[in-house]
């Protein structure tokens, strides 16, 4: 939605790694087992992927979904952006309850080709699970199960939550209530982006 609305490319380490797995690359096979368990891929691998992606696609802005996830990743991203002479304008923190996370994970569908994510309960996709952007198949992710989710929630509490303070200190953090419907959340994200573009 952000790419369509603002023309800013969006990616995530997960999307990059799933693409590597689908291509059968050594990196994709190496990290597939880690992702399947719900563990975090080592920072060194993620940072290299992000830097490569930024050099190829980040010339006119960028949005990362689910990155950085740890303080070392945030510090590495700051170093990369400094080398590339690019500023970080905004860090959006979606505040979502554990109950909402569990509900969304249980019905999540993701496009195998482009990474578009939706819900199996959506009227548009319940009967015909095909991506509206690239016609790729919408499928359940292999790592969307309860044991993996609990591991992710534990990792979030210990490794990701400290990022809120990190980005608050450099005055780029914007907190948004992510428990609401997709349109309301996207509207707030759009307003946050527009404020930064206008500044």
mmCIF file of N, CA and C in Angstrom, residues 94-183:
data_model
loop_
_atom_site.group_PDB
_atom_site.id
_atom_site.type_symbol
_atom_site.label_atom_id
_atom_site.label_comp_id
_atom_site.label_asym_id
_atom_site.label_seq_id
_atom_site.Cartn_x
_atom_site.Cartn_y
_atom_site.Cartn_z
ATOM 1 N N UNK A 94 4.307 0.112 15.520
ATOM 2 C CA UNK A 94 2.920 -0.343 15.598
ATOM 3 C C UNK A 94 2.715 -1.059 16.930
ATOM 4 N N UNK A 95 1.855 -0.487 17.759
ATOM 5 C CA UNK A 95 1.567 -1.081 19.065
ATOM 6 C C UNK A 95 0.388 -2.043 18.911
ATOM 7 N N UNK A 96 0.660 -3.341 19.095
ATOM 8 C CA UNK A 96 -0.334 -4.383 18.860
ATOM 9 C C UNK A 96 -0.348 -5.328 20.054
ATOM 10 N N UNK A 97 -1.532 -5.655 20.553
ATOM 11 C CA UNK A 97 -1.650 -6.558 21.697
ATOM 12 C C UNK A 97 -1.312 -7.988 21.283
ATOM 13 N N UNK A 98 -0.945 -8.805 22.278
ATOM 14 C CA UNK A 98 -0.631 -10.208 21.991
ATOM 15 C C UNK A 98 -1.858 -10.928 21.436
ATOM 16 N N UNK A 99 -3.040 -10.592 21.938
ATOM 17 C CA UNK A 99 -4.271 -11.228 21.439
ATOM 18 C C UNK A 99 -4.474 -10.930 19.953
ATOM 19 N N UNK A 100 -4.223 -9.669 19.559
ATOM 20 C CA UNK A 100 -4.359 -9.305 18.145
ATOM 21 C C UNK A 100 -3.338 -10.036 17.295
ATOM 22 N N UNK A 101 -2.110 -10.137 17.793
ATOM 23 C CA UNK A 101 -1.064 -10.850 17.053
ATOM 24 C C UNK A 101 -1.485 -12.296 16.815
ATOM 25 N N UNK A 102 -1.967 -12.954 17.862
ATOM 26 C CA UNK A 102 -2.374 -14.362 17.736
ATOM 27 C C UNK A 102 -3.507 -14.519 16.717
ATOM 28 N N UNK A 103 -4.470 -13.612 16.779
ATOM 29 C CA UNK A 103 -5.604 -13.684 15.855
ATOM 30 C C UNK A 103 -5.153 -13.495 14.408
ATOM 31 N N UNK A 104 -4.268 -12.533 14.189
ATOM 32 C CA UNK A 104 -3.829 -12.251 12.818
ATOM 33 C C UNK A 104 -2.946 -13.351 12.254
ATOM 34 N N UNK A 105 -2.063 -13.879 13.091
ATOM 35 C CA UNK A 105 -1.179 -14.943 12.617
ATOM 36 C C UNK A 105 -1.984 -16.184 12.218
ATOM 37 N N UNK A 106 -3.050 -16.472 12.968
ATOM 38 C CA UNK A 106 -3.823 -17.689 12.700
ATOM 39 C C UNK A 106 -4.514 -17.648 11.341
ATOM 40 N N UNK A 107 -4.734 -16.448 10.785
ATOM 41 C CA UNK A 107 -5.410 -16.356 9.492
ATOM 42 C C UNK A 107 -4.613 -15.666 8.407
ATOM 43 N N UNK A 108 -3.298 -15.545 8.613
ATOM 44 C CA UNK A 108 -2.504 -14.789 7.646
ATOM 45 C C UNK A 108 -2.241 -15.569 6.364
ATOM 46 N N UNK A 109 -2.367 -14.862 5.244
ATOM 47 C CA UNK A 109 -1.969 -15.370 3.932
ATOM 48 C C UNK A 109 -0.924 -14.425 3.360
ATOM 49 N N UNK A 110 0.044 -14.967 2.655
ATOM 50 C CA UNK A 110 1.074 -14.128 2.051
ATOM 51 C C UNK A 110 1.341 -14.575 0.629
ATOM 52 N N UNK A 111 1.537 -13.589 -0.254
ATOM 53 C CA UNK A 111 1.847 -13.908 -1.641
ATOM 54 C C UNK A 111 3.245 -14.508 -1.728
ATOM 55 N N UNK A 112 3.332 -15.656 -2.343
ATOM 56 C CA UNK A 112 4.620 -16.329 -2.479
ATOM 57 C C UNK A 112 5.553 -15.554 -3.412
ATOM 58 N N UNK A 113 4.984 -14.734 -4.305
ATOM 59 C CA UNK A 113 5.810 -14.024 -5.286
ATOM 60 C C UNK A 113 6.292 -12.667 -4.789
ATOM 61 N N UNK A 114 5.344 -11.805 -4.320
ATOM 62 C CA UNK A 114 5.740 -10.426 -3.993
ATOM 63 C C UNK A 114 5.694 -10.094 -2.503
ATOM 64 N N UNK A 115 5.129 -10.989 -1.676
ATOM 65 C CA UNK A 115 5.114 -10.744 -0.243
ATOM 66 C C UNK A 115 3.877 -10.037 0.281
ATOM 67 N N UNK A 116 2.936 -9.653 -0.590
ATOM 68 C CA UNK A 116 1.689 -9.025 -0.135
ATOM 69 C C UNK A 116 1.050 -9.910 0.928
ATOM 70 N N UNK A 117 0.564 -9.275 2.015
ATOM 71 C CA UNK A 117 -0.019 -10.025 3.124
ATOM 72 C C UNK A 117 -1.465 -9.626 3.335
ATOM 73 N N UNK A 118 -2.320 -10.617 3.582
ATOM 74 C CA UNK A 118 -3.725 -10.375 3.855
ATOM 75 C C UNK A 118 -4.224 -11.452 4.810
ATOM 76 N N UNK A 119 -5.539 -11.541 4.958
ATOM 77 C CA UNK A 119 -6.134 -12.508 5.876
ATOM 78 C C UNK A 119 -7.015 -13.488 5.122
ATOM 79 N N UNK A 120 -7.051 -14.711 5.607
ATOM 80 C CA UNK A 120 -7.902 -15.728 4.995
ATOM 81 C C UNK A 120 -9.381 -15.394 5.187
ATOM 82 N N UNK A 121 -9.680 -14.541 6.161
ATOM 83 C CA UNK A 121 -11.064 -14.159 6.416
ATOM 84 C C UNK A 121 -11.534 -13.013 5.518
ATOM 85 N N UNK A 122 -10.623 -12.417 4.776
ATOM 86 C CA UNK A 122 -11.009 -11.346 3.869
ATOM 87 C C UNK A 122 -11.924 -11.903 2.774
ATOM 88 N N UNK A 123 -13.048 -11.237 2.575
ATOM 89 C CA UNK A 123 -14.008 -11.705 1.573
ATOM 90 C C UNK A 123 -13.372 -11.796 0.187
ATOM 91 N N UNK A 124 -12.424 -10.906 -0.084
ATOM 92 C CA UNK A 124 -11.807 -10.888 -1.407
ATOM 93 C C UNK A 124 -10.973 -12.138 -1.677
ATOM 94 N N UNK A 125 -10.388 -12.709 -0.623
ATOM 95 C CA UNK A 125 -9.411 -13.771 -0.836
ATOM 96 C C UNK A 125 -9.823 -15.120 -0.286
ATOM 97 N N UNK A 126 -10.973 -15.193 0.398
ATOM 98 C CA UNK A 126 -11.402 -16.461 0.986
ATOM 99 C C UNK A 126 -11.681 -17.513 -0.084
ATOM 100 N N UNK A 127 -12.273 -17.094 -1.209
ATOM 101 C CA UNK A 127 -12.632 -18.039 -2.270
ATOM 102 C C UNK A 127 -11.503 -18.196 -3.280
ATOM 103 N N UNK A 128 -10.866 -17.089 -3.635
ATOM 104 C CA UNK A 128 -9.815 -17.119 -4.673
ATOM 105 C C UNK A 128 -8.531 -16.530 -4.097
ATOM 106 N N UNK A 129 -7.673 -17.364 -3.510
ATOM 107 C CA UNK A 129 -6.465 -16.852 -2.864
ATOM 108 C C UNK A 129 -5.355 -16.499 -3.858
ATOM 109 N N UNK A 130 -5.571 -15.376 -4.572
ATOM 110 C CA UNK A 130 -4.611 -14.912 -5.575
ATOM 111 C C UNK A 130 -4.256 -13.461 -5.276
ATOM 112 N N UNK A 131 -2.988 -13.123 -5.326
ATOM 113 C CA UNK A 131 -2.510 -11.773 -5.041
ATOM 114 C C UNK A 131 -3.113 -10.761 -6.020
ATOM 115 N N UNK A 132 -3.651 -9.638 -5.514
ATOM 116 C CA UNK A 132 -4.240 -8.633 -6.401
ATOM 117 C C UNK A 132 -3.205 -7.796 -7.148
ATOM 118 N N UNK A 133 -1.936 -7.927 -6.765
ATOM 119 C CA UNK A 133 -0.895 -7.102 -7.384
ATOM 120 C C UNK A 133 -0.079 -7.843 -8.437
ATOM 121 N N UNK A 134 0.179 -9.142 -8.191
ATOM 122 C CA UNK A 134 1.024 -9.861 -9.158
ATOM 123 C C UNK A 134 0.428 -11.202 -9.595
ATOM 124 N N UNK A 135 -0.781 -11.528 -9.118
ATOM 125 C CA UNK A 135 -1.447 -12.791 -9.435
ATOM 126 C C UNK A 135 -0.720 -14.024 -8.909
ATOM 127 N N UNK A 136 0.200 -13.806 -7.954
ATOM 128 C CA UNK A 136 0.869 -14.944 -7.327
ATOM 129 C C UNK A 136 -0.057 -15.636 -6.343
ATOM 130 N N UNK A 137 0.283 -16.861 -5.933
ATOM 131 C CA UNK A 137 -0.572 -17.594 -5.002
ATOM 132 C C UNK A 137 -0.459 -17.049 -3.572
ATOM 133 N N UNK A 138 -1.609 -16.895 -2.904
ATOM 134 C CA UNK A 138 -1.635 -16.507 -1.493
ATOM 135 C C UNK A 138 -1.644 -17.788 -0.669
ATOM 136 N N UNK A 139 -0.653 -17.959 0.170
ATOM 137 C CA UNK A 139 -0.488 -19.208 0.919
ATOM 138 C C UNK A 139 -0.227 -18.921 2.395
ATOM 139 N N UNK A 140 -0.430 -19.929 3.234
ATOM 140 C CA UNK A 140 -0.052 -19.847 4.642
ATOM 141 C C UNK A 140 1.456 -20.017 4.724
ATOM 142 N N UNK A 141 2.088 -19.204 5.569
ATOM 143 C CA UNK A 141 3.532 -19.352 5.765
ATOM 144 C C UNK A 141 3.814 -20.572 6.635
ATOM 145 N N UNK A 142 4.901 -21.275 6.312
ATOM 146 C CA UNK A 142 5.266 -22.470 7.068
ATOM 147 C C UNK A 142 5.588 -22.162 8.527
ATOM 148 N N UNK A 143 6.034 -20.931 8.793
ATOM 149 C CA UNK A 143 6.455 -20.592 10.154
ATOM 150 C C UNK A 143 5.334 -19.958 10.981
ATOM 151 N N UNK A 144 4.100 -19.966 10.470
ATOM 152 C CA UNK A 144 2.964 -19.416 11.214
ATOM 153 C C UNK A 144 2.289 -20.505 12.053
ATOM 154 N N UNK A 145 2.947 -20.934 13.123
ATOM 155 C CA UNK A 145 2.289 -21.844 14.061
ATOM 156 C C UNK A 145 2.521 -21.340 15.481
ATOM 157 N N UNK A 146 1.818 -21.927 16.454
ATOM 158 C CA UNK A 146 1.804 -21.370 17.810
ATOM 159 C C UNK A 146 3.154 -21.442 18.505
ATOM 160 N N UNK A 147 3.902 -22.525 18.336
ATOM 161 C CA UNK A 147 5.194 -22.627 19.019
ATOM 162 C C UNK A 147 6.174 -21.606 18.464
ATOM 163 N N UNK A 148 6.141 -21.416 17.150
ATOM 164 C CA UNK A 148 7.007 -20.415 16.522
ATOM 165 C C UNK A 148 6.587 -19.021 16.969
ATOM 166 N N UNK A 149 5.275 -18.782 17.049
ATOM 167 C CA UNK A 149 4.787 -17.477 17.485
ATOM 168 C C UNK A 149 5.256 -17.160 18.900
ATOM 169 N N UNK A 150 5.209 -18.133 19.808
ATOM 170 C CA UNK A 150 5.653 -17.881 21.183
ATOM 171 C C UNK A 150 7.130 -17.523 21.216
ATOM 172 N N UNK A 151 7.918 -18.203 20.408
ATOM 173 C CA UNK A 151 9.347 -17.865 20.314
ATOM 174 C C UNK A 151 9.518 -16.437 19.823
ATOM 175 N N UNK A 152 8.741 -16.056 18.811
ATOM 176 C CA UNK A 152 8.831 -14.692 18.277
ATOM 177 C C UNK A 152 8.448 -13.653 19.324
ATOM 178 N N UNK A 153 7.386 -13.937 20.084
ATOM 179 C CA UNK A 153 6.949 -12.984 21.108
ATOM 180 C C UNK A 153 8.016 -12.814 22.186
ATOM 181 N N UNK A 154 8.664 -13.913 22.563
ATOM 182 C CA UNK A 154 9.749 -13.831 23.551
ATOM 183 C C UNK A 154 10.926 -13.026 23.008
ATOM 184 N N UNK A 155 11.266 -13.283 21.745
ATOM 185 C CA UNK A 155 12.354 -12.542 21.103
ATOM 186 C C UNK A 155 12.018 -11.052 21.041
ATOM 187 N N UNK A 156 10.760 -10.745 20.732
ATOM 188 C CA UNK A 156 10.330 -9.352 20.638
ATOM 189 C C UNK A 156 10.523 -8.640 21.968
ATOM 190 N N UNK A 157 10.087 -9.281 23.039
ATOM 191 C CA UNK A 157 10.166 -8.649 24.361
ATOM 192 C C UNK A 157 11.599 -8.360 24.763
ATOM 193 N N UNK A 158 12.512 -9.267 24.459
ATOM 194 C CA UNK A 158 13.896 -9.091 24.917
ATOM 195 C C UNK A 158 14.772 -8.311 23.945
ATOM 196 N N UNK A 159 14.517 -8.451 22.641
ATOM 197 C CA UNK A 159 15.445 -7.880 21.663
ATOM 198 C C UNK A 159 14.904 -6.713 20.864
ATOM 199 N N UNK A 160 13.577 -6.636 20.698
ATOM 200 C CA UNK A 160 13.020 -5.605 19.820
ATOM 201 C C UNK A 160 12.474 -4.407 20.594
ATOM 202 N N UNK A 161 11.838 -4.640 21.725
ATOM 203 C CA UNK A 161 11.240 -3.532 22.474
ATOM 204 C C UNK A 161 12.234 -2.415 22.803
ATOM 205 N N UNK A 162 13.519 -2.713 23.078
ATOM 206 C CA UNK A 162 14.470 -1.619 23.348
ATOM 207 C C UNK A 162 14.641 -0.630 22.186
ATOM 208 N N UNK A 163 14.216 -1.018 20.979
ATOM 209 C CA UNK A 163 14.348 -0.112 19.833
ATOM 210 C C UNK A 163 13.468 1.125 19.977
ATOM 211 N N UNK A 164 12.365 1.014 20.701
ATOM 212 C CA UNK A 164 11.498 2.182 20.889
ATOM 213 C C UNK A 164 12.282 3.312 21.535
ATOM 214 N N UNK A 165 13.034 3.011 22.574
ATOM 215 C CA UNK A 165 13.843 4.040 23.236
ATOM 216 C C UNK A 165 14.937 4.560 22.312
ATOM 217 N N UNK A 166 15.551 3.653 21.554
ATOM 218 C CA UNK A 166 16.629 4.032 20.633
ATOM 219 C C UNK A 166 16.151 5.091 19.646
ATOM 220 N N UNK A 167 14.989 4.848 19.021
ATOM 221 C CA UNK A 167 14.485 5.783 18.018
ATOM 222 C C UNK A 167 13.805 7.005 18.633
ATOM 223 N N UNK A 168 13.299 6.846 19.864
ATOM 224 C CA UNK A 168 12.734 8.005 20.564
ATOM 225 C C UNK A 168 13.828 9.027 20.836
ATOM 226 N N UNK A 169 15.006 8.536 21.205
ATOM 227 C CA UNK A 169 16.122 9.433 21.547
ATOM 228 C C UNK A 169 16.602 10.251 20.362
ATOM 229 N N UNK A 170 16.419 9.726 19.145
ATOM 230 C CA UNK A 170 16.854 10.510 17.977
ATOM 231 C C UNK A 170 15.661 11.168 17.274
ATOM 232 N N UNK A 171 14.533 11.189 17.961
ATOM 233 C CA UNK A 171 13.337 11.953 17.546
ATOM 234 C C UNK A 171 12.757 11.550 16.195
ATOM 235 N N UNK A 172 12.765 10.252 15.891
ATOM 236 C CA UNK A 172 12.139 9.800 14.646
ATOM 237 C C UNK A 172 10.998 8.818 14.894
ATOM 238 N N UNK A 173 10.733 8.504 16.174
ATOM 239 C CA UNK A 173 9.729 7.484 16.484
ATOM 240 C C UNK A 173 8.315 8.044 16.420
ATOM 241 N N UNK A 174 7.422 7.314 15.754
ATOM 242 C CA UNK A 174 5.988 7.634 15.749
ATOM 243 C C UNK A 174 5.237 6.374 16.156
ATOM 244 N N UNK A 175 4.518 6.430 17.271
ATOM 245 C CA UNK A 175 3.730 5.282 17.749
ATOM 246 C C UNK A 175 2.335 5.309 17.121
ATOM 247 N N UNK A 176 1.887 4.147 16.638
ATOM 248 C CA UNK A 176 0.578 4.033 16.007
ATOM 249 C C UNK A 176 -0.121 2.798 16.562
ATOM 250 N N UNK A 177 -1.402 2.942 16.892
ATOM 251 C CA UNK A 177 -2.192 1.828 17.400
ATOM 252 C C UNK A 177 -2.473 0.849 16.260
ATOM 253 N N UNK A 178 -1.851 -0.309 16.318
ATOM 254 C CA UNK A 178 -1.994 -1.302 15.265
ATOM 255 C C UNK A 178 -3.104 -2.311 15.498
ATOM 256 N N UNK A 179 -3.890 -2.141 16.572
ATOM 257 C CA UNK A 179 -4.980 -3.076 16.858
ATOM 258 C C UNK A 179 -6.217 -2.814 16.013
ATOM 259 N N UNK A 180 -6.249 -1.691 15.328
ATOM 260 C CA UNK A 180 -7.424 -1.308 14.536
ATOM 261 C C UNK A 180 -7.398 -1.968 13.154
ATOM 262 N N UNK A 181 -8.424 -1.683 12.354
ATOM 263 C CA UNK A 181 -8.472 -2.281 11.022
ATOM 264 C C UNK A 181 -7.381 -1.685 10.132
ATOM 265 N N UNK A 182 -7.099 -2.409 9.068
ATOM 266 C CA UNK A 182 -6.004 -2.076 8.158
ATOM 267 C C UNK A 182 -6.096 -0.642 7.622
ATOM 268 N N UNK A 183 -7.299 -0.201 7.257
ATOM 269 C CA UNK A 183 -7.467 1.129 6.666
ATOM 270 C C UNK A 183 -7.130 2.234 7.665
#
